[in-house]
Amino acid sequence: MVITGYGDGPTVVGEALVGRAGFWGCHLLGLCEDGACDERAEPAWFGGDGADADALAEVLFDPERWPVFRVPVEGAAPAGGVAVVYRNLDGDGGVEYRRTGGVTGAVTGAVTGAVTGGATGGGTGDVRLSWGELAAVADGPGGGGDGVSDRDERFLLLLPCLRGTWEEAVARERVVAALVAVGAPEDTVERAAGHLLGHLERRAVHEPGWKSPLSGR
């Protein structure tokens, strides 16, 4: 597949990987690996086990094939939304969240502001979402085409984009419900949610200059 800004990079459609055991351990565990917690997060907290995560990591982080997970936004014409790209460059890997397609002006309200305002440099930068924007994008109809359409999967795919502040009880309830829906064990899901939100909160605190893409400031 072709994504603007990646030239001839070996990007491939990745949505089929979302349902595989170990996917969420690979995708979300990176949020919890800055050493700020006394307890180390485990892949099994997010579903599957360590062996599942290791096997899937070989696919997700393959330098010859960069998986892309599309989160479409209904109403964008041409089709647009957010692309989650595993940029598997040797020595410079990372996961990028990029605005795609003709989203600007095509969708009203929180979804438009979140998708267009959060990316910089014509879609080359990270998409940053407030709590309300993340919920709006995740719960949207999903464009009715290719890409990730399940609301819980959309929510968790874009959770690393969360910035700003949120109501702790509401956020924890939503994260727990989404994790359970994708197969996280109920006996560790509260711990997993706490780790994710704790690391996201520290990330937000360290970005004092961040403004909501809807604020106009």
mmCIF file of C-alpha atoms in Angstrom:
data_model
loop_
_atom_site.group_PDB
_atom_site.id
_atom_site.type_symbol
_atom_site.label_atom_id
_atom_site.label_comp_id
_atom_site.label_asym_id
_atom_site.label_seq_id
_atom_site.Cartn_x
_atom_site.Cartn_y
_atom_site.Cartn_z
ATOM 1 C CA MET A 1 0.000 0.000 0.000
ATOM 2 C CA VAL A 2 1.102 3.610 -0.563
ATOM 3 C CA ILE A 3 1.103 6.248 2.182
ATOM 4 C CA THR A 4 2.176 9.811 1.458
ATOM 5 C CA GLY A 5 5.487 10.640 3.086
ATOM 6 C CA TYR A 6 6.878 7.111 3.042
ATOM 7 C CA GLY A 7 8.137 7.038 -0.529
ATOM 8 C CA ASP A 8 8.876 3.467 -1.493
ATOM 9 C CA GLY A 9 8.810 2.229 2.092
ATOM 10 C CA PRO A 10 7.534 -1.374 2.321
ATOM 11 C CA THR A 11 4.191 -0.523 3.936
ATOM 12 C CA VAL A 12 1.598 -3.325 3.921
ATOM 13 C CA VAL A 13 -1.993 -3.633 5.116
ATOM 14 C CA GLY A 14 -1.850 -4.861 8.711
ATOM 15 C CA GLU A 15 -5.422 -5.037 10.005
ATOM 16 C CA ALA A 16 -5.530 -8.853 9.922
ATOM 17 C CA LEU A 17 -2.907 -8.873 12.691
ATOM 18 C CA VAL A 18 -5.161 -7.092 15.188
ATOM 19 C CA GLY A 19 -7.075 -10.254 16.038
ATOM 20 C CA ARG A 20 -3.999 -12.414 16.602
ATOM 21 C CA ALA A 21 -2.959 -13.478 20.103
ATOM 22 C CA GLY A 22 -0.217 -11.241 21.433
ATOM 23 C CA PHE A 23 -1.019 -8.198 19.273
ATOM 24 C CA TRP A 24 -2.113 -5.941 22.104
ATOM 25 C CA GLY A 25 0.841 -6.975 24.208
ATOM 26 C CA CYS A 26 3.127 -5.798 21.411
ATOM 27 C CA HIS A 27 1.193 -2.609 20.658
ATOM 28 C CA LEU A 28 0.537 -1.395 24.199
ATOM 29 C CA LEU A 29 3.477 -2.706 26.183
ATOM 30 C CA GLY A 30 5.728 -0.008 24.716
ATOM 31 C CA LEU A 31 3.775 2.592 26.715
ATOM 32 C CA CYS A 32 4.837 0.904 29.943
ATOM 33 C CA GLU A 33 8.558 0.483 29.335
ATOM 34 C CA ASP A 34 10.076 3.760 30.483
ATOM 35 C CA GLY A 35 11.106 2.328 33.857
ATOM 36 C CA ALA A 36 8.860 4.676 35.844
ATOM 37 C CA CYS A 37 6.865 1.890 37.552
ATOM 38 C CA ASP A 38 7.955 -0.417 40.363
ATOM 39 C CA GLU A 39 6.243 -3.359 38.674
ATOM 40 C CA ARG A 40 7.072 -4.358 35.121
ATOM 41 C CA ALA A 41 4.083 -4.824 32.802
ATOM 42 C CA GLU A 42 3.694 -8.259 31.226
ATOM 43 C CA PRO A 43 2.460 -9.090 27.694
ATOM 44 C CA ALA A 44 -0.088 -11.514 29.188
ATOM 45 C CA TRP A 45 -1.883 -8.592 30.859
ATOM 46 C CA PHE A 46 -3.116 -7.563 27.407
ATOM 47 C CA GLY A 47 -4.118 -11.028 26.142
ATOM 48 C CA GLY A 48 -2.087 -13.940 24.832
ATOM 49 C CA ASP A 49 1.227 -14.670 26.516
ATOM 50 C CA GLY A 50 4.901 -13.867 26.118
ATOM 51 C CA ALA A 51 5.392 -16.487 23.423
ATOM 52 C CA ASP A 52 2.451 -15.099 21.438
ATOM 53 C CA ALA A 53 3.845 -11.574 21.708
ATOM 54 C CA ASP A 54 7.320 -12.715 20.669
ATOM 55 C CA ALA A 55 5.970 -14.550 17.618
ATOM 56 C CA LEU A 56 3.865 -11.595 16.521
ATOM 57 C CA ALA A 57 6.699 -9.133 17.151
ATOM 58 C CA GLU A 58 8.655 -10.840 14.382
ATOM 59 C CA VAL A 59 5.849 -9.870 11.998
ATOM 60 C CA LEU A 60 5.069 -6.419 13.394
ATOM 61 C CA PHE A 61 8.704 -5.290 13.441
ATOM 62 C CA ASP A 62 9.864 -6.895 10.193
ATOM 63 C CA PRO A 63 12.108 -4.362 8.388
ATOM 64 C CA GLU A 64 10.993 -5.782 5.046
ATOM 65 C CA ARG A 65 7.259 -5.237 5.690
ATOM 66 C CA TRP A 66 5.888 -2.300 7.686
ATOM 67 C CA PRO A 67 2.325 -3.048 8.878
ATOM 68 C CA VAL A 68 -0.188 -0.217 8.611
ATOM 69 C CA PHE A 69 -3.451 -0.147 10.573
ATOM 70 C CA ARG A 70 -6.064 2.206 9.163
ATOM 71 C CA VAL A 71 -8.659 3.905 11.360
ATOM 72 C CA PRO A 72 -11.098 5.455 8.872
ATOM 73 C CA VAL A 73 -13.350 8.403 9.702
ATOM 74 C CA GLU A 74 -16.787 8.421 8.086
ATOM 75 C CA GLY A 75 -17.583 11.484 6.012
ATOM 76 C CA ALA A 76 -14.070 12.167 4.763
ATOM 77 C CA ALA A 77 -13.900 12.505 0.986
ATOM 78 C CA PRO A 78 -11.651 11.159 -0.368
ATOM 79 C CA ALA A 79 -11.386 8.492 2.310
ATOM 80 C CA GLY A 80 -9.377 9.650 5.288
ATOM 81 C CA GLY A 81 -8.657 9.057 8.944
ATOM 82 C CA VAL A 82 -5.570 7.965 10.872
ATOM 83 C CA ALA A 83 -2.935 5.449 9.798
ATOM 84 C CA VAL A 84 -0.921 3.678 12.495
ATOM 85 C CA VAL A 85 2.385 2.860 10.795
ATOM 86 C CA TYR A 86 5.077 0.550 12.160
ATOM 87 C CA ARG A 87 8.170 2.300 10.774
ATOM 88 C CA ASN A 88 10.664 -0.554 10.979
ATOM 89 C CA LEU A 89 13.842 1.215 9.926
ATOM 90 C CA ASP A 90 17.007 -0.428 11.181
ATOM 91 C CA GLY A 91 18.189 1.645 14.125
ATOM 92 C CA ASP A 92 15.335 4.140 13.799
ATOM 93 C CA GLY A 93 12.147 2.168 14.348
ATOM 94 C CA GLY A 94 8.950 3.500 15.832
ATOM 95 C CA VAL A 95 5.184 3.655 15.568
ATOM 96 C CA GLU A 96 3.772 6.708 13.818
ATOM 97 C CA TYR A 97 0.215 8.038 13.865
ATOM 98 C CA ARG A 98 -0.517 9.943 10.685
ATOM 99 C CA ARG A 99 -3.443 11.804 9.232
ATOM 100 C CA THR A 100 -4.484 10.375 5.861
ATOM 101 C CA GLY A 101 -6.699 11.370 2.958
ATOM 102 C CA GLY A 102 -8.991 14.335 2.592
ATOM 103 C CA VAL A 103 -10.128 14.648 6.187
ATOM 104 C CA THR A 104 -9.852 18.444 6.380
ATOM 105 C CA GLY A 105 -13.288 20.044 6.431
ATOM 106 C CA ALA A 106 -15.035 16.798 5.590
ATOM 107 C CA VAL A 107 -16.088 15.795 9.087
ATOM 108 C CA THR A 108 -17.533 18.138 11.703
ATOM 109 C CA GLY A 109 -17.031 18.351 15.446
ATOM 110 C CA ALA A 110 -14.486 16.514 17.530
ATOM 111 C CA VAL A 111 -13.505 14.027 14.856
ATOM 112 C CA THR A 112 -12.397 16.701 12.387
ATOM 113 C CA GLY A 113 -10.423 18.617 14.994
ATOM 114 C CA ALA A 114 -8.766 15.516 16.319
ATOM 115 C CA VAL A 115 -7.634 14.128 13.009
ATOM 116 C CA THR A 116 -6.607 17.327 11.251
ATOM 117 C CA GLY A 117 -5.366 19.440 14.133
ATOM 118 C CA GLY A 118 -3.328 16.792 15.837
ATOM 119 C CA ALA A 119 -0.900 16.156 12.991
ATOM 120 C CA THR A 120 1.777 18.573 11.847
ATOM 121 C CA GLY A 121 3.667 19.136 8.638
ATOM 122 C CA GLY A 122 0.903 17.933 6.317
ATOM 123 C CA GLY A 123 0.411 14.733 8.276
ATOM 124 C CA THR A 124 4.030 13.878 9.015
ATOM 125 C CA GLY A 125 3.805 14.322 12.785
ATOM 126 C CA ASP A 126 2.055 12.508 15.591
ATOM 127 C CA VAL A 127 -1.716 12.752 15.984
ATOM 128 C CA ARG A 128 -2.525 13.933 19.493
ATOM 129 C CA LEU A 129 -6.013 13.451 20.891
ATOM 130 C CA SER A 130 -7.814 14.732 23.955
ATOM 131 C CA TRP A 131 -9.989 12.250 25.835
ATOM 132 C CA GLY A 132 -13.160 13.483 24.120
ATOM 133 C CA GLU A 133 -11.537 13.346 20.694
ATOM 134 C CA LEU A 134 -10.202 9.845 21.233
ATOM 135 C CA ALA A 135 -13.670 8.631 22.236
ATOM 136 C CA ALA A 136 -15.285 10.400 19.269
ATOM 137 C CA VAL A 137 -12.906 8.862 16.732
ATOM 138 C CA ALA A 138 -13.122 5.394 18.299
ATOM 139 C CA ASP A 139 -16.920 5.434 18.504
ATOM 140 C CA GLY A 140 -17.476 6.884 15.035
ATOM 141 C CA PRO A 141 -19.104 4.771 12.298
ATOM 142 C CA GLY A 142 -15.697 3.938 10.868
ATOM 143 C CA GLY A 143 -16.098 4.951 7.276
ATOM 144 C CA GLY A 144 -17.801 1.777 6.106
ATOM 145 C CA GLY A 145 -14.758 0.643 4.113
ATOM 146 C CA ASP A 146 -11.337 -0.877 4.657
ATOM 147 C CA GLY A 147 -9.596 -0.528 7.986
ATOM 148 C CA VAL A 148 -10.362 -1.201 11.637
ATOM 149 C CA SER A 149 -14.075 -0.856 12.389
ATOM 150 C CA ASP A 150 -14.425 -2.349 15.893
ATOM 151 C CA ARG A 151 -14.786 0.459 18.451
ATOM 152 C CA ASP A 152 -12.636 -1.191 21.123
ATOM 153 C CA GLU A 153 -9.855 -1.976 18.676
ATOM 154 C CA ARG A 154 -9.976 1.582 17.300
ATOM 155 C CA PHE A 155 -9.827 2.953 20.836
ATOM 156 C CA LEU A 156 -6.820 0.856 21.858
ATOM 157 C CA LEU A 157 -4.961 1.432 18.588
ATOM 158 C CA LEU A 158 -5.153 5.189 19.127
ATOM 159 C CA LEU A 159 -4.773 5.178 22.927
ATOM 160 C CA PRO A 160 -1.053 6.113 22.676
ATOM 161 C CA CYS A 161 -2.189 9.395 21.059
ATOM 162 C CA LEU A 162 -4.018 10.465 24.238
ATOM 163 C CA ARG A 163 -2.832 13.738 25.753
ATOM 164 C CA GLY A 164 -4.173 16.407 28.097
ATOM 165 C CA THR A 165 -6.334 15.558 31.103
ATOM 166 C CA TRP A 166 -9.199 13.160 31.693
ATOM 167 C CA GLU A 167 -11.538 12.000 34.435
ATOM 168 C CA GLU A 168 -9.711 9.077 36.018
ATOM 169 C CA ALA A 169 -12.745 6.909 36.801
ATOM 170 C CA VAL A 170 -14.260 7.354 33.348
ATOM 171 C CA ALA A 171 -10.983 6.687 31.571
ATOM 172 C CA ARG A 172 -10.172 3.608 33.652
ATOM 173 C CA GLU A 173 -13.639 2.136 33.054
ATOM 174 C CA ARG A 174 -13.308 2.638 29.294
ATOM 175 C CA VAL A 175 -9.789 1.217 29.103
ATOM 176 C CA VAL A 176 -10.735 -1.821 31.200
ATOM 177 C CA ALA A 177 -13.813 -2.519 29.064
ATOM 178 C CA ALA A 178 -11.831 -2.233 25.832
ATOM 179 C CA LEU A 179 -9.056 -4.514 27.088
ATOM 180 C CA VAL A 180 -11.540 -7.177 28.218
ATOM 181 C CA ALA A 181 -13.294 -6.947 24.844
ATOM 182 C CA VAL A 182 -10.058 -7.778 22.998
ATOM 183 C CA GLY A 183 -9.192 -10.696 25.281
ATOM 184 C CA ALA A 184 -7.260 -9.311 28.254
ATOM 185 C CA PRO A 185 -7.579 -11.497 31.383
ATOM 186 C CA GLU A 186 -10.017 -10.082 33.921
ATOM 187 C CA ASP A 187 -7.704 -10.875 36.854
ATOM 188 C CA THR A 188 -4.997 -8.499 35.600
ATOM 189 C CA VAL A 189 -6.961 -6.005 33.506
ATOM 190 C CA GLU A 190 -7.215 -3.390 36.264
ATOM 191 C CA ARG A 191 -3.453 -3.512 36.683
ATOM 192 C CA ALA A 192 -2.951 -3.166 32.925
ATOM 193 C CA ALA A 193 -5.301 -0.188 32.714
ATOM 194 C CA GLY A 194 -3.562 1.504 35.629
ATOM 195 C CA HIS A 195 -0.165 1.110 33.988
ATOM 196 C CA LEU A 196 -1.381 2.490 30.656
ATOM 197 C CA LEU A 197 -3.121 5.528 32.125
ATOM 198 C CA GLY A 198 -0.261 6.217 34.538
ATOM 199 C CA HIS A 199 2.296 6.337 31.765
ATOM 200 C CA LEU A 200 0.007 8.417 29.547
ATOM 201 C CA GLU A 201 -0.536 10.854 32.405
ATOM 202 C CA ARG A 202 3.207 11.286 32.902
ATOM 203 C CA ARG A 203 3.636 11.818 29.168
ATOM 204 C CA ALA A 204 0.962 14.544 29.185
ATOM 205 C CA VAL A 205 2.522 16.291 32.184
ATOM 206 C CA HIS A 206 5.829 16.475 30.326
ATOM 207 C CA GLU A 207 4.220 18.336 27.417
ATOM 208 C CA PRO A 208 3.094 21.629 29.009
ATOM 209 C CA GLY A 209 2.919 23.418 25.657
ATOM 210 C CA TRP A 210 0.364 21.030 24.163
ATOM 211 C CA LYS A 211 -2.943 22.565 23.125
ATOM 212 C CA SER A 212 -6.128 20.825 22.079
ATOM 213 C CA PRO A 213 -6.486 20.813 18.283
ATOM 214 C CA LEU A 214 -10.044 22.082 18.868
ATOM 215 C CA SER A 215 -9.047 25.027 21.046
ATOM 216 C CA GLY A 216 -8.077 27.407 18.250
ATOM 217 C CA ARG A 217 -5.109 28.539 20.337
#
